[in-house]
Short mmCIF file of C-alpha atoms in Angstrom, two decimals:
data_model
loop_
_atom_site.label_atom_id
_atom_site.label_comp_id
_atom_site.label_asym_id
_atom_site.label_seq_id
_atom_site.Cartn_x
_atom_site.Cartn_y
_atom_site.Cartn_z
CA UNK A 1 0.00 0.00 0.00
CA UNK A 2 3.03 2.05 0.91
CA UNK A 3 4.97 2.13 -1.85
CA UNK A 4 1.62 2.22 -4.42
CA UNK A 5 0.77 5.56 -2.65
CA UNK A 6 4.61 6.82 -3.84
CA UNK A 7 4.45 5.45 -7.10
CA UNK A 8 0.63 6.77 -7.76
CA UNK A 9 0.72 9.62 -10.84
CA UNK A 10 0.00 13.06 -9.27
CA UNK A 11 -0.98 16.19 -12.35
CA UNK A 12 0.53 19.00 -9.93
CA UNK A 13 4.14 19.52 -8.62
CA UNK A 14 2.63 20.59 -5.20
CA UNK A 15 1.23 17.01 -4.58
CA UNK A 16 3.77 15.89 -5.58
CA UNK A 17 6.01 17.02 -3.20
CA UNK A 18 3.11 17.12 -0.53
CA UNK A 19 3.11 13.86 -0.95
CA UNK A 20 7.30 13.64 -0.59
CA UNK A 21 7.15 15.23 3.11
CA UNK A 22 4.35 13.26 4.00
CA UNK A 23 5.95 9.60 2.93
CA UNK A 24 9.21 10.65 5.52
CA UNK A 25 7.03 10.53 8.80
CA UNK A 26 5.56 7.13 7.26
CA UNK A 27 8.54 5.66 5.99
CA UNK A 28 10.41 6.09 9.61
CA UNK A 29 7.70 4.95 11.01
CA UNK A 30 7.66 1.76 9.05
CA UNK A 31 11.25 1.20 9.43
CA UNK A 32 11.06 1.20 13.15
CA UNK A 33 8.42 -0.93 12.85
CA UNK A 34 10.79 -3.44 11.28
CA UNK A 35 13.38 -2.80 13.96
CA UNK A 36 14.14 -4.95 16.89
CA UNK A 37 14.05 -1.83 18.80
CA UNK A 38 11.42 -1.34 21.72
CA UNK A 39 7.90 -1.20 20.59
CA UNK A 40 5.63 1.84 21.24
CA UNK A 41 4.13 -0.81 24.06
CA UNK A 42 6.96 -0.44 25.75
CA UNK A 43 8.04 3.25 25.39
CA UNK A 44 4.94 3.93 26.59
CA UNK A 45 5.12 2.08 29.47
CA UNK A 46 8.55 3.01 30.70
CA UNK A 47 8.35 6.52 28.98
CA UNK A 48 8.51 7.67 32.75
CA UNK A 49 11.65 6.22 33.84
CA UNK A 50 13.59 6.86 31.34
CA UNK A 51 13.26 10.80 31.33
CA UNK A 52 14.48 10.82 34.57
CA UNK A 53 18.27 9.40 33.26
CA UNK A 54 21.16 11.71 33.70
CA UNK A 55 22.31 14.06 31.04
CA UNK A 56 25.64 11.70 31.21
CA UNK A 57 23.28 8.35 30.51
CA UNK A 58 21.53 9.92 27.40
CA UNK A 59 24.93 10.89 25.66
CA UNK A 60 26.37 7.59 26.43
CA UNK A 61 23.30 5.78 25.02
CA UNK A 62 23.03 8.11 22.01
CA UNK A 63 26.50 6.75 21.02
CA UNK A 64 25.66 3.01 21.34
CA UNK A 65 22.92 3.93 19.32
CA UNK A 66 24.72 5.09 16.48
CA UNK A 67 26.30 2.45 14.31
CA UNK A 68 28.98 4.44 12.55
CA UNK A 69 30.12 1.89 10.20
CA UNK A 70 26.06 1.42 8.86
CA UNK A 71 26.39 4.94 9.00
CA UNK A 72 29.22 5.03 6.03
CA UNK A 73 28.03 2.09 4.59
CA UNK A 74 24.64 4.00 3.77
CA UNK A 75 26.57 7.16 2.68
CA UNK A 76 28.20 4.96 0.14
CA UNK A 77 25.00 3.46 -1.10
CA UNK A 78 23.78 6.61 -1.47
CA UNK A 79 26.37 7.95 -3.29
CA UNK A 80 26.09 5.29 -5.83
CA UNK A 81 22.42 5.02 -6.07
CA UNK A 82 22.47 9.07 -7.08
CA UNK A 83 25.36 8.60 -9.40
CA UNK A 84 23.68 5.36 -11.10
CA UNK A 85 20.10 6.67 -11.19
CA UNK A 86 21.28 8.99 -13.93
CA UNK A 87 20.86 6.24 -16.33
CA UNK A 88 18.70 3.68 -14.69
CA UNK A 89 15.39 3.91 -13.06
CA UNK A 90 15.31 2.15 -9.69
CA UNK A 91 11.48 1.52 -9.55
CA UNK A 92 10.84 -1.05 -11.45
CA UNK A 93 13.26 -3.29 -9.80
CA UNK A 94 12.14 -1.98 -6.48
CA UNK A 95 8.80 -3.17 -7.37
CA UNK A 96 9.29 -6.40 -8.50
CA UNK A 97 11.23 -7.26 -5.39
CA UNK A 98 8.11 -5.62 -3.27
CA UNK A 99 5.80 -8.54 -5.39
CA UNK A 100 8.74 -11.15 -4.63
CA UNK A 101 9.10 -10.59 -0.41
CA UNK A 102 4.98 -9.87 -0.62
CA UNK A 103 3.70 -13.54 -0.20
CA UNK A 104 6.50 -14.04 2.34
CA UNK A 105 6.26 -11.25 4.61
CA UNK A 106 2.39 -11.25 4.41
CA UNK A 107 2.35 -15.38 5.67
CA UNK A 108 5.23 -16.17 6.34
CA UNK A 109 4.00 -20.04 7.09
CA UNK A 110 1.18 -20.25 4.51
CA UNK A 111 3.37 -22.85 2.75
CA UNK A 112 3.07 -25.25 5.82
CA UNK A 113 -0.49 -24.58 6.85
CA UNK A 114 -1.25 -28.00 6.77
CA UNK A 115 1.26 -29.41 8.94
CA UNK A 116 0.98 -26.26 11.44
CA UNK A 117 -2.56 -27.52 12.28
CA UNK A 118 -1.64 -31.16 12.58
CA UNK A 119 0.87 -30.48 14.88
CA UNK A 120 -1.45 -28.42 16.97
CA UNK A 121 -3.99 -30.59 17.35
CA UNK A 122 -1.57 -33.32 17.94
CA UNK A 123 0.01 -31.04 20.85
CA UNK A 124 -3.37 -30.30 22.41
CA UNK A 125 -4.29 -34.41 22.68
CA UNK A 126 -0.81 -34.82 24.28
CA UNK A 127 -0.58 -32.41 26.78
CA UNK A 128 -5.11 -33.46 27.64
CA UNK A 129 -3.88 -37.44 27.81
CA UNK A 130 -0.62 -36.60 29.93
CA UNK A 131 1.94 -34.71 31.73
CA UNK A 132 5.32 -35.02 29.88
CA UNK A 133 8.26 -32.71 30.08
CA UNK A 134 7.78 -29.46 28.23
CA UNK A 135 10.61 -30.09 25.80
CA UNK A 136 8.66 -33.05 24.66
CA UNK A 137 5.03 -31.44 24.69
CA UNK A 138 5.87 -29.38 21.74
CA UNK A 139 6.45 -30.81 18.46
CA UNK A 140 9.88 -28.85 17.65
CA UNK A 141 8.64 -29.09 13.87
CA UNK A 142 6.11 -27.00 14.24
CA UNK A 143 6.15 -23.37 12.65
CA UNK A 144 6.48 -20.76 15.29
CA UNK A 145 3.05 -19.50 14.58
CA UNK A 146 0.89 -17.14 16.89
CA UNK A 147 -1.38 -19.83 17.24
CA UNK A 148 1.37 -22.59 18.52
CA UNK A 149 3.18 -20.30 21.06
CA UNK A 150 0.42 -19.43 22.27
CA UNK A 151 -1.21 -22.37 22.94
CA UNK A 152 2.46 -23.75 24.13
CA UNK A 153 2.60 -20.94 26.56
CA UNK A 154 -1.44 -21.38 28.07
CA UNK A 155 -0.39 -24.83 28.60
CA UNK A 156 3.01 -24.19 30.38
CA UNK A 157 1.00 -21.67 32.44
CA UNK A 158 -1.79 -24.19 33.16
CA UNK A 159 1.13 -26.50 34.56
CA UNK A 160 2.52 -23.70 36.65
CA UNK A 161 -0.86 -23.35 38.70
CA UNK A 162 -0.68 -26.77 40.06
CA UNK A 163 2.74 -26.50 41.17
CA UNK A 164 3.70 -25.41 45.00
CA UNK A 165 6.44 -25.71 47.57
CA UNK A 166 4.69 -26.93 50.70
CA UNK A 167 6.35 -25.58 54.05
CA UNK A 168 6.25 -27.35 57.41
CA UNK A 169 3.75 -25.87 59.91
CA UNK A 170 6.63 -25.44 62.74
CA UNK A 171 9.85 -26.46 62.94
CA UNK A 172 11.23 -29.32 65.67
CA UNK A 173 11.85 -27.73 68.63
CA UNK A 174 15.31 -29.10 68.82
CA UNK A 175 15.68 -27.36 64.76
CA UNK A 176 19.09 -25.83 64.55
CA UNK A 177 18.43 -21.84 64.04
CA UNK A 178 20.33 -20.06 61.37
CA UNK A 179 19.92 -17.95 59.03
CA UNK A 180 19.08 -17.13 54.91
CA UNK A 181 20.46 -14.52 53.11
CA UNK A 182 19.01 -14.10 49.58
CA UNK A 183 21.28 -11.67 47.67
CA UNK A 184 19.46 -10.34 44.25
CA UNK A 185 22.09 -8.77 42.11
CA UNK A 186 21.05 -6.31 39.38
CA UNK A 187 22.80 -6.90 35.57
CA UNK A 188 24.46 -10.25 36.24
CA UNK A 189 24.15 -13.10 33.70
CA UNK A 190 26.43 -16.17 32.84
CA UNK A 191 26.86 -14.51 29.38
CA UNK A 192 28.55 -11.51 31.34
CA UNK A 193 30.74 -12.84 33.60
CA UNK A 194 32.45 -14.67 30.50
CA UNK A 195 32.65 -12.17 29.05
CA UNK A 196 34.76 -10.00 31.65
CA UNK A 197 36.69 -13.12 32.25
CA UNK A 198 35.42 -13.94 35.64
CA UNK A 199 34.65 -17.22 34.74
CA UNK A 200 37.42 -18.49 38.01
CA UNK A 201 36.93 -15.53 40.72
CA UNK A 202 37.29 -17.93 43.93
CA UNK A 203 33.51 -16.49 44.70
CA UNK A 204 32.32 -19.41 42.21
CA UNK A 205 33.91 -22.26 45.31
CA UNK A 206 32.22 -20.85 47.96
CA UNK A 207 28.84 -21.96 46.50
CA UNK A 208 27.89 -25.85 47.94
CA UNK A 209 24.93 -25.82 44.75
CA UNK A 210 24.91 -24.10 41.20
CA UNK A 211 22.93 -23.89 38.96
CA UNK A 212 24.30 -23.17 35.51
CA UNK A 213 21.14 -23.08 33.45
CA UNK A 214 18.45 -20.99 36.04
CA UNK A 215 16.39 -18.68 33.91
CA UNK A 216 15.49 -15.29 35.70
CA UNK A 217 12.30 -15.48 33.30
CA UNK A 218 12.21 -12.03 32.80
CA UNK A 219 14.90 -8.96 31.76
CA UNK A 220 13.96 -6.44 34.06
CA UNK A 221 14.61 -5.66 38.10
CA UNK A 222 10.79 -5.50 39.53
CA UNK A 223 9.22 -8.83 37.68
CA UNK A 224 12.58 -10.95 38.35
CA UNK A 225 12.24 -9.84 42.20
CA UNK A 226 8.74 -10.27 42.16
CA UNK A 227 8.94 -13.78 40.93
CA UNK A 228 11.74 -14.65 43.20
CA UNK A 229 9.91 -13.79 46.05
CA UNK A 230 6.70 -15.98 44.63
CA UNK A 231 9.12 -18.59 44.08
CA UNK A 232 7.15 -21.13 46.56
CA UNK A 233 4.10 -21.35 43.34
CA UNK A 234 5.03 -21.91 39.49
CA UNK A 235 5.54 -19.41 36.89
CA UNK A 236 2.52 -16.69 36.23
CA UNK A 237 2.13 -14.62 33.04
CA UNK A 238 3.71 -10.85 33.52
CA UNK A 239 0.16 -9.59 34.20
CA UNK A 240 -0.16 -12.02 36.51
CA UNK A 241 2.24 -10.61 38.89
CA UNK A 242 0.87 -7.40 39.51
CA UNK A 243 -2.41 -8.93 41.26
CA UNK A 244 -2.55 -10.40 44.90
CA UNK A 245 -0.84 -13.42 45.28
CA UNK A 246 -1.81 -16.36 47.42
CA UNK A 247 -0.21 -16.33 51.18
CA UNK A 248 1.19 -19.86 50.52
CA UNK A 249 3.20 -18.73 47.33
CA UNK A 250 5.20 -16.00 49.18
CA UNK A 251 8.54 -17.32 50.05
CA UNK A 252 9.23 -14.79 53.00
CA UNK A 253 5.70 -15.28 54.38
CA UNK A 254 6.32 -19.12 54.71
CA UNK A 255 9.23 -18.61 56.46
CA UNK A 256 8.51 -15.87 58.80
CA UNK A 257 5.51 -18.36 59.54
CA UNK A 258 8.66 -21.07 61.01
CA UNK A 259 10.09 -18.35 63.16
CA UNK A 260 12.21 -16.42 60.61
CA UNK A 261 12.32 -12.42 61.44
CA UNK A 262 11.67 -10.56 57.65
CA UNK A 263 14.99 -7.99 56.97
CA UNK A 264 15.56 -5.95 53.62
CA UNK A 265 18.72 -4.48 52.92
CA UNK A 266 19.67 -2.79 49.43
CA UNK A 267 22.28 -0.19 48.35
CA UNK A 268 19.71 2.13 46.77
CA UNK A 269 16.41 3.91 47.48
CA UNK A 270 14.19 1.44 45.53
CA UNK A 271 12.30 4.75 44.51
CA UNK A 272 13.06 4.33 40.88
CA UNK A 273 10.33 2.45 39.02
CA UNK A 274 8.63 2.25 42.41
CA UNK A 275 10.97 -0.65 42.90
CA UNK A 276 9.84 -1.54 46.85
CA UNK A 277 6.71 -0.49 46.70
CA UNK A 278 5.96 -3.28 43.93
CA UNK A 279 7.61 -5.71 46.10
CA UNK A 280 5.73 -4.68 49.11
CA UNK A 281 2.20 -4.45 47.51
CA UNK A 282 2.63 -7.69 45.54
CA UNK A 283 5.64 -9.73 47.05
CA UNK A 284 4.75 -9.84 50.48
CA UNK A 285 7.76 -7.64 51.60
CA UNK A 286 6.05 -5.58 54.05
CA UNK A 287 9.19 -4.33 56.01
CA UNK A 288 11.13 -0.95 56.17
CA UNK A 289 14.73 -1.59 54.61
CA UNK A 290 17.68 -1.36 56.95
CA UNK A 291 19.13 2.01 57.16
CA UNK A 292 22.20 2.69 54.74
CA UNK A 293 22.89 6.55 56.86
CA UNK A 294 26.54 7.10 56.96
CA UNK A 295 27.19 4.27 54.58
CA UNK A 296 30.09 5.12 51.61
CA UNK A 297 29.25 5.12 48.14
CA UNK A 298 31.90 5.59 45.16
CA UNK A 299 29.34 5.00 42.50
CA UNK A 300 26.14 7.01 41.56
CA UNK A 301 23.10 5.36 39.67
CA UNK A 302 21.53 6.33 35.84
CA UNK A 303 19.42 8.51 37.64
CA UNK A 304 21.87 10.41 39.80
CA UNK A 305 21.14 8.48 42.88
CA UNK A 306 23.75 7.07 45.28
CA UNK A 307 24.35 3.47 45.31
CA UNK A 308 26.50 2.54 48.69
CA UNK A 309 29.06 0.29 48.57
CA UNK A 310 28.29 -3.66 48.78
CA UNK A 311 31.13 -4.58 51.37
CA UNK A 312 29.53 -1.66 53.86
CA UNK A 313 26.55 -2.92 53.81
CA UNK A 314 27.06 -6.06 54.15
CA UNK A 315 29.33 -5.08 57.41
CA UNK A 316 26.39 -3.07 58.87
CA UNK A 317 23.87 -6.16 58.73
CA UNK A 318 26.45 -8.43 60.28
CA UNK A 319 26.67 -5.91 63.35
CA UNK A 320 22.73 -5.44 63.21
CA UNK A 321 22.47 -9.26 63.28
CA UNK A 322 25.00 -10.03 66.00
CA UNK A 323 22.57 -7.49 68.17
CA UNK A 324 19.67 -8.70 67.11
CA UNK A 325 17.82 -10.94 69.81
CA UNK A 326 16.41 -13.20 66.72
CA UNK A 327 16.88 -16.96 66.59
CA UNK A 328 16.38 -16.87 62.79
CA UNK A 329 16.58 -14.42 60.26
CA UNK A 330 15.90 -14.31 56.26
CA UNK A 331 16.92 -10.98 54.73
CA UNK A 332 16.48 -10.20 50.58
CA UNK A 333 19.75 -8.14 49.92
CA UNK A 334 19.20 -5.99 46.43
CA UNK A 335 22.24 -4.55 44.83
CA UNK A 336 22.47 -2.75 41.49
CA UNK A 337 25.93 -1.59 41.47
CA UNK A 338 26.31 -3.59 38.08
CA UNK A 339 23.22 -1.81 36.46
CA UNK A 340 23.97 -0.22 33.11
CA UNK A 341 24.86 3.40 33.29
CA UNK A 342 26.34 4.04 37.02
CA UNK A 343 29.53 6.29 37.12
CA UNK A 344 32.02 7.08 39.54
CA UNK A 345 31.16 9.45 42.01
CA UNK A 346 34.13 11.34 42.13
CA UNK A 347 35.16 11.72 38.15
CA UNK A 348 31.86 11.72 36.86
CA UNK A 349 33.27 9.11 34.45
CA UNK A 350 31.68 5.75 33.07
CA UNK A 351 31.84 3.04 35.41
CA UNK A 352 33.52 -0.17 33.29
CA UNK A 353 31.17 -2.96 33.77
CA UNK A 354 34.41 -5.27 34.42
CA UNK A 355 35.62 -3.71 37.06
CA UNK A 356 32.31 -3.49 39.07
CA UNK A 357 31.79 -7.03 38.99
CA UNK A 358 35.42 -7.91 40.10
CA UNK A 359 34.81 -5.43 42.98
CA UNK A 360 31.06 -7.31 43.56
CA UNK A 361 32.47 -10.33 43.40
CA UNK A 362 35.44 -9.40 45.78
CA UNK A 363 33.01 -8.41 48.66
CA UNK A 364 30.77 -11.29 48.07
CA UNK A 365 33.94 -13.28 48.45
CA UNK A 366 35.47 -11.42 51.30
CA UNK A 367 31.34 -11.20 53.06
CA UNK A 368 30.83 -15.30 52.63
CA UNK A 369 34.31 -16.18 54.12
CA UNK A 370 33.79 -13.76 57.71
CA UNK A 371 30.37 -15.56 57.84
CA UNK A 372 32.16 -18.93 57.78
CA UNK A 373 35.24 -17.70 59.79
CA UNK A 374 32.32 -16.47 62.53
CA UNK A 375 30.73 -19.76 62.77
CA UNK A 376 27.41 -18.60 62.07
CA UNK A 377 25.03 -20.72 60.77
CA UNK A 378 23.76 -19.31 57.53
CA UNK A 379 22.78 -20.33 54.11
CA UNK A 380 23.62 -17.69 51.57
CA UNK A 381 21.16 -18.10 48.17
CA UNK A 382 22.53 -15.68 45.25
CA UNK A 383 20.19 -15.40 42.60
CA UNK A 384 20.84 -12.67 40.16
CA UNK A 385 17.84 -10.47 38.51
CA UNK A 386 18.33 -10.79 35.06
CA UNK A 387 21.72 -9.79 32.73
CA UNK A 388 23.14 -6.91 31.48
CA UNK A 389 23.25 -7.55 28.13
CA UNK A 390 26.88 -6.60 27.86
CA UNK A 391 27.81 -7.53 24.74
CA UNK A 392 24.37 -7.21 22.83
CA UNK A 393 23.45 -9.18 19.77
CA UNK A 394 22.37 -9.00 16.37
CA UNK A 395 18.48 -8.03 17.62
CA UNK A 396 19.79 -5.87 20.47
CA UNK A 397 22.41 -3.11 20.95
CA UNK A 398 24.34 -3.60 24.40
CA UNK A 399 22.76 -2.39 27.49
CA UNK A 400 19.24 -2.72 26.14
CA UNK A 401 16.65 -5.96 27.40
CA UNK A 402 13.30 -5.17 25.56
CA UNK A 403 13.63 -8.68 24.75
CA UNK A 404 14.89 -11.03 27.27
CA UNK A 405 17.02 -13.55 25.17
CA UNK A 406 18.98 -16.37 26.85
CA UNK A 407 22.08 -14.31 27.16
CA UNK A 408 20.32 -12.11 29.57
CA UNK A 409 18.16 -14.50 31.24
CA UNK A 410 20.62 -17.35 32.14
CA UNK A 411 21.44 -16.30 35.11
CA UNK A 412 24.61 -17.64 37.88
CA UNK A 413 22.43 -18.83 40.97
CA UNK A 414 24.27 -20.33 43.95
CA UNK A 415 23.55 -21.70 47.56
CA UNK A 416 25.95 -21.36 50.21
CA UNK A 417 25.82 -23.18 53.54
CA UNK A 418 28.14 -21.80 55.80
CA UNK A 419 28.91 -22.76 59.72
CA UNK A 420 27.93 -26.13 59.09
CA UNK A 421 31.14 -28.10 60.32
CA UNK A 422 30.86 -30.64 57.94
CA UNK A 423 34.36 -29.98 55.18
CA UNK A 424 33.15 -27.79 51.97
CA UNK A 425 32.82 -30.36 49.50
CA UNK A 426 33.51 -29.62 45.75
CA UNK A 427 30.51 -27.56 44.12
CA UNK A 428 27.72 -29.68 43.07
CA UNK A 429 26.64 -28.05 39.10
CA UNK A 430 23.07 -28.69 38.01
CA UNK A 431 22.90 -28.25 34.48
CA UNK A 432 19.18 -29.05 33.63
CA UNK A 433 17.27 -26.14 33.02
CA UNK A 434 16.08 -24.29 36.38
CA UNK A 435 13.74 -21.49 37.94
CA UNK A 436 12.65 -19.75 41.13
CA UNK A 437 10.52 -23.05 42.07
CA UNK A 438 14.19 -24.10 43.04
CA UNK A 439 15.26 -21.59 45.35
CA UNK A 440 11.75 -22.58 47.51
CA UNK A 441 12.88 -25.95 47.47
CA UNK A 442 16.33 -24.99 49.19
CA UNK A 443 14.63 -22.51 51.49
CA UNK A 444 12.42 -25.44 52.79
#
């Protein structure tokens, strides 16, 4: 329709061009359209967050955003399309490729209609007759039509609903306390850390359990953290986690039910995105956070906002805990010194991405060894948000997670258990594929 509205005969020079200005707005439009970039969907919905990034964060996104070598490579084109048009007229052959890609572009599957059906029907009887392992559920044949995934997706979702981590009523009375840390780091995937090289930071041999194919589910900080903290029920769809959950699917709930004492601890505000309020409306997190006054910072958010350093806080819950009268306590730590964008306080200067994690990963380090060295009981669950998207990929430049790709959402997740006087054992890898359901189970 497009391109017969440019090619239509006009009788007056003033439509003509009338019709010139008006096919730029269009045009852009449809070539953003054909991007991989964020939808309007999602503009729209984070169009509020993302004017309140620092004058420093928009330049340095502006010039990931450029590709300067597409750049000359479309100056040469062109060049030689306006030197080359002299003698040849470019719309014929623009046309006949339009009537080529048409049949494609406007179905892409029409040529295996057929089959598509068969296998969908063949799905639905399956997955009505028995329960089998997702991987077999779906015939891999299949085209990835609307009408597959979707029905592959109401299916997994149906699954999810019946699953549920069940929780003692009370623990024996002669239960060893300790404690559970559960440490949610922002911007951390598997896909990162190789690629900074961090693949052997000792941090990795503290960890009893890891799992080396957990998916976070989700490529941004409120849903991952709102999942984790549902992780005693299955999987729910993205709307699904902005209603009231059941009592029995919130993982601090069931524990503070066995004695534990609820603590939150993060090196931000959680103002941005109304971060804790989501997790306190819909994650069961109904406690004040632990106060970070007079705590250092040497890095400063995408925002502006301070983020204090990992190895202080940590320090100032150890002293609050060695106070505290509790028998048990299970606290959600929340860091986001690895988000995209932070800079150094002092310089004003970008933050590299490397050197943050080997300074994360030193405190963890340094944090997990005085717990062991102090004897206290305590099991130590890491479970990362989501990725950073470091490197990006062919559908995504780096730092962006509109669409949460395995790179992102493969995520390092480790359990610690520390004071136990049994000898640390050499780390047990589970390499089948792995969610928050988990982490309930080794919280039970």
């Amino acid at each position: 329709m497009f391109a017969a509205f440019l090619i239509f005969p006009l009788p007056r020079a003033g439509w003509r061009r009338a019709r010139h200005w008006l096919a730029l707005p269009v045009g852009a439009g449809i070539f953003y359209h054909d991007t991989w970039l964020p939808g309007i969907e999602s503009i729209r919905a984070q169009g509020s967050q993302v004017f309140s990034f620092t004058l420093d964060y928009w330049a340095e996104l502006l010039g990931r955003f450029i590709n300067w070598e597409m750049v000359g490579a479309g100056f040469v084109l062109l060049t030689l399309y306006l030197f080359i048009a002299q003698w040849l007229r470019f719309t014929p052959w623009i046309l006949l490729a339009l009537l080529w890609l048409s049949p494609q572009v406007s179905n892409p599957f029409a040529s295996s209609k057929g089959a598509s059906e068969h296998a969908l029907n063949t799905f639905r009887e399956e997955t009505r007759s028995s329960v089998l392992p997702m991987e077999e559920q779906l015939d891999q044949s299949a085209p990835p039509t609307n009408e597959n995934l979707n029905a592959y997706l109401d299916d997994f979702y149906r699954e999810e609903q019946e699953r549920l981590v069940h929780f003692p009523e009370s623990l024996p009375a002669q239960a060893t306390p300790f404690d559970v840390l559960i440490i949610n780091v922002c911007s951390l995937a598997w896909h990162d850390v190789e690629a900074s090289g961090l693949s052997g930071h000792p941090v990795w041999s503290h960890f009893d359990i890891r799992f080396n194919r957990f998916n976070s589910a989700t490529s941004y900080s409120g849903p991952s953290s709102i999942r984790l903290l549902r992780a005693s029920c299955g999987q729910t769809s993205h709307q699904g986690l902005y209603v009231t959950a059941p009592k029995q699917c919130l993982l601090f709930e069931n524990l503070a039910q066995l004695g534990f004492a609820k603590q939150v601890a993060m090196d931000h505000s959680g103002d941005f995105g109304n971060y804790l309020t989501g997790l306190q409306q819909y994650a069961g997190l109904d406690v004040t956070p632990m106060d970070k006054k007079g705590l250092a910072h040497d890095l400063a958010s995408f925002d502006g906002e301070p983020i204090y350093r990992g190895d202080a806080l940590f320090d100032r819950w150890l002293n609050e805990r060695t106070q505290s009268q509790a028998a048990r306590n299970v606290t959600f730590f929340n860091l986001i010194a690895l988000h995209d964008g932070n800079r150094y306080v002092a310089s004003r200067q970008i933050a590299p991405y490397k050197a943050r994690l080997k300074t994360l990963l030193d405190q963890l380090d340094d944090f997990m060894t005085t717990l062991e060295q102090s004897g206290r009981k305590v099991a130590v669950v890491m479970v990362p948000e989501h990725g950073a998207a470091l490197t990006g990929d062919k559908m995504q430049m780096a730092g962006l997670r509109d669409i949460p790709s395995p790179s992102i959402t493969q995520v390092p997740v480790g359990v610690a258990l520390l004071g136990t006087k049994a000898p640390h054992e050499a780390t047990r890898n589970v390499d089948t594929p792995s969610s928050f359901l988990a982490v309930s189970y080794q919280s039970d």
